[in-house]
Amino acid sequence: MAEQKAEKVIVLGSGLAGLAAATCLKEKGHSVLVLDKGAVPGGRVASRRIGPALFDHGLQHFHAESPEFSSALGSWNDAGIISRWAVPASEPGPHYRVPGGMRQLMRRLAGGLPVRQSCRVLAVSSDREGWRLGLDDGTEETASALVIAIPAPQAVGLFEAGGAQLPGEARDSLSAISYHRCLAVMARLGGPSGIADGALPCGPEPVAWVADNHAKGVSGEPGALTLLAGPEFSRQYWELGDDLVAFRLFGCVQARLGQPLGEYHVKRWRLARVSATIPERHIAPDLSHPVVFAGEGFGGDRSEGAWLSGLSAGRWMAGRLAA
Ligand SMILES: Cc1cc2nc3c(=O)[nH]c(=O)nc-3n(C[C@H](O)[C@H](O)[C@H](O)COP(=O)(O)OP(=O)(O)OC[C@H]3O[C@@H](n4cnc5c(N)ncnc54)[C@H](O)[C@@H]3O)c2cc1C
């Protein structure tokens, strides 16, 4: 471990991108604090308990196309945190699940880092000393440098709220990243779903994905399903009540499951997956104090895009602070 350096770097977001950036900066000896509004680390890599059943209701599986993400997945696999999953998928290469649910992985990645959860940043501004972040409890955090690893539209909003000016080019790049919505239904059936491989081939509309969290090794209780709607269904029925969303989606696959729908919850992911990316792995506008923006959509989509972008931002920031 390198000698601890004086400047404090705040990393905003404890999703894959934020944790990749924070880990990289910590390894290079920087004093890092991660802030996130969620109760637990992970962002869209999430699991939720409903009664005795556990559901992965955000990211469903990992796979890598680049050597660098492949190596990260390989090391998590060797550490026993993730394991191969023979899931029906269109992409080539091994796919991975997290036994015990996605949140286990994110807990492990956040484990060695100073992370403050349940802390929503409302505005970002700057003065002569550095960055000032206004929090939802009325207090402030200050830092010499910032890594912003939250979805791009939210990042732009925080700078606008704090009156910190972003150069036009950076603003345009951030505004070019756009997202699909996703309606996710977590459903408990009366018994086993009969989905042998843990997931049903579906989609792309109206149901994009159905996974059995018991067969996947996530839930102890059989018949714990995650149903993800396609982007078009999600857009069209976003305002529909939970009951109608759940019954419409479940009705599309019920004949293949052989069990009635029991208890269910609907999660609305407003910024679910990127629909338009930008080529840059990170954006570092020239402002009075160092700042870099990262996340899914910067140089690629999915978990791989988010992870590589976070690493890229962490390395850029370490280089900038060393200069
Ligand atoms: C339903 C669904 C299914 C998916 N399936 C897959 C899949 O199978 N494979 C795959 O590779 N990818 C999948 N993805 C995409 C994958 O989850 C994302 O690419 C990845 O998790 C994005 O990571 P991130 O760090 O960029 O952003 P996020 O995970 O969104 O992290 C951003 C963090 O910032 C925090 N935050 C935002 N605003 C503030 C604020 N003002 N103050 C404090 N904190 C804030 C949030 O709480 C969040 O924790 C899926 C996504 C969804 C929603």
Short mmCIF file of C-alpha atoms and ligand atoms in Angstrom, two decimals:
data_model
loop_
_atom_site.label_atom_id
_atom_site.label_comp_id
_atom_site.label_asym_id
_atom_site.label_seq_id
_atom_site.Cartn_x
_atom_site.Cartn_y
_atom_site.Cartn_z
CA MET A 1 0.00 0.00 0.00
CA ALA A 2 1.31 3.43 -0.96
CA GLU A 3 1.83 6.22 1.60
CA GLN A 4 -1.45 8.08 2.36
CA LYS A 5 -1.70 11.39 0.48
CA ALA A 6 -3.21 14.57 1.89
CA GLU A 7 -5.97 15.44 -0.59
CA LYS A 8 -9.39 14.03 0.20
CA VAL A 9 -11.22 12.58 -2.79
CA ILE A 10 -14.97 12.10 -2.59
CA VAL A 11 -16.39 9.39 -4.83
CA LEU A 12 -20.09 9.91 -5.39
CA GLY A 13 -21.89 6.61 -5.99
CA SER A 14 -21.24 3.14 -4.56
CA GLY A 15 -22.24 1.30 -7.74
CA LEU A 16 -19.72 -0.68 -9.79
CA ALA A 17 -18.16 2.46 -11.30
CA GLY A 18 -17.78 4.27 -7.96
CA LEU A 19 -16.32 1.25 -6.17
CA ALA A 20 -13.87 0.57 -9.04
CA ALA A 21 -12.68 4.20 -8.90
CA ALA A 22 -12.48 4.30 -5.09
CA THR A 23 -10.55 1.02 -4.89
CA CYS A 24 -8.06 2.24 -7.49
CA LEU A 25 -7.53 5.55 -5.63
CA LYS A 26 -7.19 3.86 -2.25
CA GLU A 27 -4.60 1.45 -3.65
CA LYS A 28 -2.61 4.46 -4.83
CA GLY A 29 -2.62 5.93 -1.31
CA HIS A 30 -5.36 8.55 -1.60
CA SER A 31 -7.77 9.40 1.18
CA VAL A 32 -11.16 8.44 -0.24
CA LEU A 33 -14.73 8.77 1.01
CA VAL A 34 -17.59 7.16 -0.92
CA LEU A 35 -21.07 8.70 -0.54
CA ASP A 36 -24.29 7.05 -1.68
CA LYS A 37 -27.98 7.68 -1.14
CA GLY A 38 -28.87 3.95 -1.05
CA ALA A 39 -29.11 1.95 2.18
CA VAL A 40 -26.49 -0.55 0.96
CA PRO A 41 -23.71 -0.40 -1.63
CA GLY A 42 -24.37 -1.55 -5.18
CA GLY A 43 -26.73 0.81 -7.00
CA ARG A 44 -28.24 -1.23 -9.83
CA VAL A 45 -26.40 -4.35 -8.65
CA ALA A 46 -29.06 -5.14 -6.08
CA SER A 47 -30.92 -7.86 -4.18
CA ARG A 48 -34.07 -7.55 -2.12
CA ARG A 49 -35.69 -9.80 0.46
CA ILE A 50 -39.46 -10.31 0.50
CA GLY A 51 -40.48 -12.60 3.35
CA PRO A 52 -38.26 -15.71 3.14
CA ALA A 53 -37.44 -15.13 -0.55
CA LEU A 54 -34.44 -13.23 -1.95
CA PHE A 55 -34.42 -11.66 -5.40
CA ASP A 56 -31.77 -10.17 -7.68
CA HIS A 57 -33.96 -7.40 -9.06
CA GLY A 58 -31.35 -5.28 -10.89
CA LEU A 59 -28.34 -6.70 -12.70
CA GLN A 60 -28.92 -10.37 -13.55
CA HIS A 61 -25.56 -11.77 -14.62
CA PHE A 62 -22.01 -10.78 -15.52
CA HIS A 63 -20.05 -11.52 -18.65
CA ALA A 64 -16.91 -9.96 -20.08
CA GLU A 65 -15.77 -8.99 -23.55
CA SER A 66 -12.57 -7.16 -22.55
CA PRO A 67 -9.47 -8.77 -21.01
CA GLU A 68 -9.56 -6.32 -18.08
CA PHE A 69 -13.14 -7.09 -17.00
CA SER A 70 -12.54 -10.77 -17.71
CA SER A 71 -9.64 -10.62 -15.28
CA ALA A 72 -11.82 -8.91 -12.61
CA LEU A 73 -14.49 -11.61 -13.03
CA GLY A 74 -11.77 -14.27 -12.90
CA SER A 75 -10.44 -12.95 -9.58
CA TRP A 76 -13.94 -12.72 -8.05
CA ASN A 77 -14.56 -16.28 -9.26
CA ASP A 78 -11.27 -17.50 -7.75
CA ALA A 79 -12.23 -15.81 -4.46
CA GLY A 80 -15.52 -17.74 -4.48
CA ILE A 81 -17.68 -14.57 -4.64
CA ILE A 82 -19.15 -15.28 -8.07
CA SER A 83 -19.63 -18.56 -9.92
CA ARG A 84 -20.29 -19.72 -13.47
CA TRP A 85 -23.93 -19.81 -14.53
CA ALA A 86 -25.01 -21.85 -17.55
CA VAL A 87 -27.75 -19.38 -18.39
CA PRO A 88 -29.49 -19.14 -21.77
CA ALA A 89 -27.90 -15.94 -23.18
CA SER A 90 -27.14 -14.55 -26.59
CA GLU A 91 -23.64 -13.28 -25.73
CA PRO A 92 -20.68 -15.68 -26.03
CA GLY A 93 -18.34 -16.53 -23.16
CA PRO A 94 -18.94 -17.57 -19.57
CA HIS A 95 -21.69 -15.91 -17.55
CA TYR A 96 -21.55 -15.49 -13.80
CA ARG A 97 -24.02 -15.26 -10.91
CA VAL A 98 -23.47 -14.40 -7.26
CA PRO A 99 -24.48 -17.21 -4.86
CA GLY A 100 -26.52 -15.61 -2.07
CA GLY A 101 -27.45 -12.61 -4.24
CA MET A 102 -25.76 -9.72 -6.03
CA ARG A 103 -25.55 -7.67 -2.84
CA GLN A 104 -22.94 -10.11 -1.49
CA LEU A 105 -20.52 -9.07 -4.22
CA MET A 106 -21.11 -5.37 -3.64
CA ARG A 107 -20.63 -5.78 0.13
CA ARG A 108 -17.28 -7.44 -0.57
CA LEU A 109 -16.19 -4.75 -3.04
CA ALA A 110 -17.16 -1.98 -0.60
CA GLY A 111 -15.70 -3.84 2.38
CA GLY A 112 -12.28 -2.20 2.60
CA LEU A 113 -13.48 1.30 1.73
CA PRO A 114 -14.85 4.17 3.82
CA VAL A 115 -18.43 4.27 2.49
CA ARG A 116 -21.24 6.41 3.85
CA GLN A 117 -24.63 5.06 2.72
CA SER A 118 -28.10 6.67 3.11
CA CYS A 119 -26.51 10.01 2.28
CA ARG A 120 -28.07 11.85 -0.66
CA VAL A 121 -26.09 14.67 -2.25
CA LEU A 122 -28.41 17.49 -3.28
CA ALA A 123 -25.98 19.96 -4.85
CA VAL A 124 -22.34 20.36 -5.88
CA SER A 125 -20.57 23.71 -5.73
CA SER A 126 -17.00 24.93 -5.39
CA ASP A 127 -15.05 27.70 -3.66
CA ARG A 128 -11.33 28.61 -3.36
CA GLU A 129 -10.59 25.61 -1.12
CA GLY A 130 -12.27 22.90 -3.17
CA TRP A 131 -15.60 21.14 -3.73
CA ARG A 132 -18.62 21.48 -1.44
CA LEU A 133 -21.37 18.88 -1.44
CA GLY A 134 -24.71 19.76 0.15
CA LEU A 135 -26.31 16.70 1.77
CA ASP A 136 -29.93 15.87 2.51
CA ASP A 137 -29.40 16.08 6.29
CA GLY A 138 -28.49 19.78 5.93
CA THR A 139 -24.74 19.23 6.42
CA GLU A 140 -21.89 19.56 3.92
CA GLU A 141 -18.93 17.41 2.86
CA THR A 142 -15.87 19.04 1.36
CA ALA A 143 -13.14 17.55 -0.81
CA SER A 144 -10.14 18.53 -2.90
CA ALA A 145 -11.25 16.30 -5.76
CA LEU A 146 -14.43 14.61 -6.95
CA VAL A 147 -15.25 11.41 -8.82
CA ILE A 148 -18.87 11.55 -9.92
CA ALA A 149 -20.07 7.99 -10.58
CA ILE A 150 -23.84 8.42 -10.71
CA PRO A 151 -26.05 8.32 -13.85
CA ALA A 152 -25.17 11.26 -16.11
CA PRO A 153 -28.55 13.11 -15.99
CA GLN A 154 -28.40 13.10 -12.18
CA ALA A 155 -24.80 14.35 -12.26
CA VAL A 156 -25.74 17.32 -14.44
CA GLY A 157 -28.64 18.08 -12.07
CA LEU A 158 -26.35 18.25 -9.01
CA PHE A 159 -24.04 20.78 -10.68
CA GLU A 160 -27.03 22.88 -11.77
CA ALA A 161 -28.47 22.77 -8.25
CA GLY A 162 -25.18 23.99 -6.73
CA GLY A 163 -24.57 26.65 -9.38
CA ALA A 164 -21.23 25.04 -10.42
CA GLN A 165 -20.75 25.75 -14.12
CA LEU A 166 -19.91 22.81 -16.38
CA PRO A 167 -18.18 23.67 -19.67
CA GLY A 168 -20.55 23.30 -22.65
CA GLU A 169 -18.59 20.41 -24.18
CA ALA A 170 -18.72 18.35 -20.96
CA ARG A 171 -22.41 19.12 -20.53
CA ASP A 172 -23.13 18.02 -24.10
CA SER A 173 -21.23 14.76 -23.60
CA LEU A 174 -23.03 13.98 -20.34
CA SER A 175 -26.39 14.86 -21.90
CA ALA A 176 -25.72 12.46 -24.81
CA ILE A 177 -25.92 9.44 -22.45
CA SER A 178 -29.51 8.25 -22.27
CA TYR A 179 -31.31 5.42 -20.52
CA HIS A 180 -34.17 2.95 -20.91
CA ARG A 181 -36.62 2.43 -18.10
CA CYS A 182 -37.29 -1.02 -16.69
CA LEU A 183 -40.25 -2.38 -14.75
CA ALA A 184 -39.09 -5.29 -12.59
CA VAL A 185 -41.49 -7.65 -10.85
CA MET A 186 -40.37 -9.80 -7.92
CA ALA A 187 -42.90 -12.63 -7.66
CA ARG A 188 -43.33 -15.48 -5.19
CA LEU A 189 -45.07 -18.52 -6.66
CA GLY A 190 -46.95 -21.22 -4.80
CA GLY A 191 -44.12 -23.72 -5.49
CA PRO A 192 -41.15 -24.47 -7.79
CA SER A 193 -41.25 -22.76 -11.19
CA GLY A 194 -39.85 -25.66 -13.17
CA ILE A 195 -37.29 -23.36 -14.85
CA ALA A 196 -34.45 -25.84 -15.17
CA ASP A 197 -31.55 -23.53 -16.08
CA GLY A 198 -32.54 -20.72 -13.74
CA ALA A 199 -33.74 -18.46 -16.55
CA LEU A 200 -36.33 -18.61 -19.34
CA PRO A 201 -35.40 -17.52 -22.85
CA CYS A 202 -37.70 -14.50 -23.45
CA GLY A 203 -38.01 -11.16 -25.05
CA PRO A 204 -37.18 -8.67 -26.10
CA GLU A 205 -40.83 -7.55 -25.44
CA PRO A 206 -43.01 -7.49 -23.41
CA VAL A 207 -41.05 -9.75 -21.02
CA ALA A 208 -37.30 -9.42 -21.55
CA TRP A 209 -36.15 -11.82 -18.86
CA VAL A 210 -37.42 -14.28 -16.25
CA ALA A 211 -35.06 -15.76 -13.66
CA ASP A 212 -35.74 -18.22 -10.87
CA ASN A 213 -33.71 -16.98 -7.92
CA HIS A 214 -33.85 -20.39 -6.21
CA ALA A 215 -32.40 -22.26 -9.19
CA LYS A 216 -29.84 -19.45 -9.50
CA GLY A 217 -28.61 -20.04 -5.94
CA VAL A 218 -29.86 -16.68 -4.64
CA SER A 219 -33.01 -17.56 -2.70
CA GLY A 220 -33.54 -20.40 -0.24
CA GLU A 221 -37.25 -20.37 -1.09
CA PRO A 222 -38.34 -22.06 -4.34
CA GLY A 223 -40.46 -20.13 -6.85
CA ALA A 224 -38.89 -16.69 -6.30
CA LEU A 225 -38.99 -15.12 -9.76
CA THR A 226 -37.60 -11.90 -11.19
CA LEU A 227 -39.45 -10.72 -14.31
CA LEU A 228 -37.98 -7.80 -16.26
CA ALA A 229 -40.12 -5.95 -18.79
CA GLY A 230 -38.64 -4.83 -22.10
CA PRO A 231 -37.90 -1.12 -22.66
CA GLU A 232 -41.03 -0.56 -24.77
CA PHE A 233 -43.41 -2.21 -22.29
CA SER A 234 -41.71 -0.30 -19.45
CA ARG A 235 -42.09 3.03 -21.25
CA GLN A 236 -45.70 2.40 -22.22
CA TYR A 237 -46.91 1.09 -18.85
CA TRP A 238 -44.67 3.11 -16.51
CA GLU A 239 -47.63 4.88 -14.88
CA LEU A 240 -49.74 1.73 -14.52
CA GLY A 241 -50.44 0.52 -10.97
CA ASP A 242 -48.33 -2.31 -9.54
CA ASP A 243 -51.15 -4.89 -9.76
CA LEU A 244 -51.71 -4.32 -13.47
CA VAL A 245 -47.97 -4.35 -14.24
CA ALA A 246 -47.47 -7.61 -12.34
CA PHE A 247 -50.52 -9.37 -13.79
CA ARG A 248 -49.81 -8.28 -17.38
CA LEU A 249 -46.18 -9.42 -17.27
CA PHE A 250 -46.86 -12.62 -15.38
CA GLY A 251 -49.75 -13.42 -17.72
CA CYS A 252 -47.28 -13.48 -20.64
CA VAL A 253 -45.26 -16.36 -19.13
CA GLN A 254 -47.70 -18.09 -16.77
CA ALA A 255 -48.37 -21.01 -19.14
CA ARG A 256 -44.63 -21.85 -19.07
CA LEU A 257 -44.43 -21.80 -15.27
CA GLY A 258 -47.30 -23.99 -14.10
CA GLN A 259 -47.78 -22.06 -10.84
CA PRO A 260 -50.12 -19.20 -9.91
CA LEU A 261 -48.77 -15.78 -8.97
CA GLY A 262 -48.52 -15.26 -5.20
CA GLU A 263 -47.10 -12.20 -3.41
CA TYR A 264 -45.33 -9.68 -5.65
CA HIS A 265 -43.53 -6.31 -5.61
CA VAL A 266 -42.77 -3.97 -8.47
CA LYS A 267 -39.50 -2.01 -8.71
CA ARG A 268 -39.37 0.90 -11.16
CA TRP A 269 -35.85 1.49 -12.50
CA ARG A 270 -36.10 4.94 -14.10
CA LEU A 271 -32.48 4.90 -15.30
CA ALA A 272 -32.11 1.15 -15.87
CA ARG A 273 -29.73 0.53 -18.75
CA VAL A 274 -28.12 2.92 -21.17
CA SER A 275 -29.68 3.31 -24.61
CA ALA A 276 -26.94 5.67 -25.93
CA THR A 277 -23.28 5.70 -24.89
CA ILE A 278 -20.41 8.11 -25.54
CA PRO A 279 -16.95 6.92 -26.70
CA GLU A 280 -14.98 8.41 -23.77
CA ARG A 281 -14.38 6.13 -20.74
CA HIS A 282 -14.54 9.21 -18.51
CA ILE A 283 -15.05 12.97 -18.83
CA ALA A 284 -12.72 15.31 -16.93
CA PRO A 285 -13.70 18.94 -17.57
CA ASP A 286 -11.10 21.62 -16.92
CA LEU A 287 -12.43 23.29 -13.75
CA SER A 288 -10.75 25.02 -10.80
CA HIS A 289 -10.54 21.72 -8.84
CA PRO A 290 -10.15 18.17 -10.18
CA VAL A 291 -13.36 16.39 -11.14
CA VAL A 292 -14.07 13.35 -13.29
CA PHE A 293 -17.38 11.79 -14.40
CA ALA A 294 -17.81 8.05 -14.93
CA GLY A 295 -20.34 5.21 -15.01
CA GLU A 296 -22.28 3.00 -17.37
CA GLY A 297 -22.54 4.76 -20.73
CA PHE A 298 -18.97 6.12 -20.74
CA GLY A 299 -17.21 4.01 -23.38
CA GLY A 300 -19.60 1.06 -23.03
CA ASP A 301 -22.77 -0.29 -21.52
CA ARG A 302 -23.63 -2.96 -18.92
CA SER A 303 -21.62 -3.82 -15.86
CA GLU A 304 -18.48 -4.07 -17.94
CA GLY A 305 -18.83 -0.50 -19.21
CA ALA A 306 -19.48 0.77 -15.67
CA TRP A 307 -16.49 -1.07 -14.16
CA LEU A 308 -14.02 -0.06 -16.87
CA SER A 309 -15.23 3.53 -16.72
CA GLY A 310 -14.78 3.65 -12.94
CA LEU A 311 -11.24 2.27 -13.27
CA SER A 312 -10.44 4.77 -16.00
CA ALA A 313 -11.72 7.66 -13.84
CA GLY A 314 -9.77 6.43 -10.79
CA ARG A 315 -6.54 6.21 -12.77
CA TRP A 316 -7.08 9.63 -14.33
CA MET A 317 -7.70 11.17 -10.90
CA ALA A 318 -4.63 9.50 -9.37
CA GLY A 319 -2.50 10.86 -12.23
CA ARG A 320 -4.01 14.33 -11.93
CA LEU A 321 -3.35 14.50 -8.17
CA ALA A 322 0.20 13.26 -8.65
CA ALA A 323 0.96 15.94 -11.26
C1 LIG B 1 -33.07 -4.35 -14.20
C2 LIG B 1 -31.62 -4.27 -14.63
C3 LIG B 1 -31.01 -5.40 -15.16
C4 LIG B 1 -29.66 -5.34 -15.56
N1 LIG B 1 -29.06 -6.48 -16.03
C5 LIG B 1 -27.76 -6.47 -16.33
C6 LIG B 1 -27.09 -7.67 -16.68
O1 LIG B 1 -27.65 -8.76 -16.66
N2 LIG B 1 -25.77 -7.59 -17.00
C7 LIG B 1 -25.09 -6.41 -16.96
O2 LIG B 1 -23.88 -6.42 -17.23
N3 LIG B 1 -25.69 -5.26 -16.63
C8 LIG B 1 -27.01 -5.26 -16.31
N4 LIG B 1 -27.62 -4.11 -15.90
C9 LIG B 1 -26.86 -2.85 -15.94
C10 LIG B 1 -25.94 -2.72 -14.72
O3 LIG B 1 -26.68 -2.91 -13.56
C11 LIG B 1 -25.29 -1.35 -14.77
O4 LIG B 1 -24.53 -1.23 -15.96
C12 LIG B 1 -24.33 -1.05 -13.61
O5 LIG B 1 -24.78 -1.57 -12.40
C13 LIG B 1 -24.15 0.46 -13.54
O6 LIG B 1 -23.22 0.78 -12.51
P1 LIG B 1 -22.91 2.32 -12.19
O7 LIG B 1 -21.93 2.33 -11.08
O8 LIG B 1 -22.54 3.02 -13.45
O9 LIG B 1 -24.30 2.99 -11.75
P2 LIG B 1 -25.28 2.67 -10.53
O10 LIG B 1 -25.28 1.23 -10.21
O11 LIG B 1 -26.58 3.30 -10.91
O12 LIG B 1 -24.61 3.43 -9.29
C14 LIG B 1 -24.82 4.80 -9.07
C15 LIG B 1 -24.97 5.02 -7.57
O13 LIG B 1 -25.10 6.44 -7.35
C16 LIG B 1 -26.00 6.64 -6.28
N5 LIG B 1 -26.53 8.01 -6.40
C17 LIG B 1 -27.20 8.56 -7.46
N6 LIG B 1 -27.49 9.85 -7.18
C18 LIG B 1 -27.01 10.12 -5.95
C19 LIG B 1 -27.02 11.28 -5.11
N7 LIG B 1 -27.59 12.45 -5.50
N8 LIG B 1 -26.44 11.21 -3.88
C20 LIG B 1 -25.86 10.05 -3.45
N9 LIG B 1 -25.82 8.92 -4.22
C21 LIG B 1 -26.39 8.94 -5.44
C22 LIG B 1 -27.06 5.54 -6.45
O14 LIG B 1 -27.70 5.25 -5.22
C23 LIG B 1 -26.20 4.37 -6.96
O15 LIG B 1 -25.81 3.51 -5.90
C24 LIG B 1 -28.95 -4.13 -15.47
C25 LIG B 1 -29.56 -3.00 -14.92
C26 LIG B 1 -30.89 -3.08 -14.49
C27 LIG B 1 -31.54 -1.88 -13.86
#
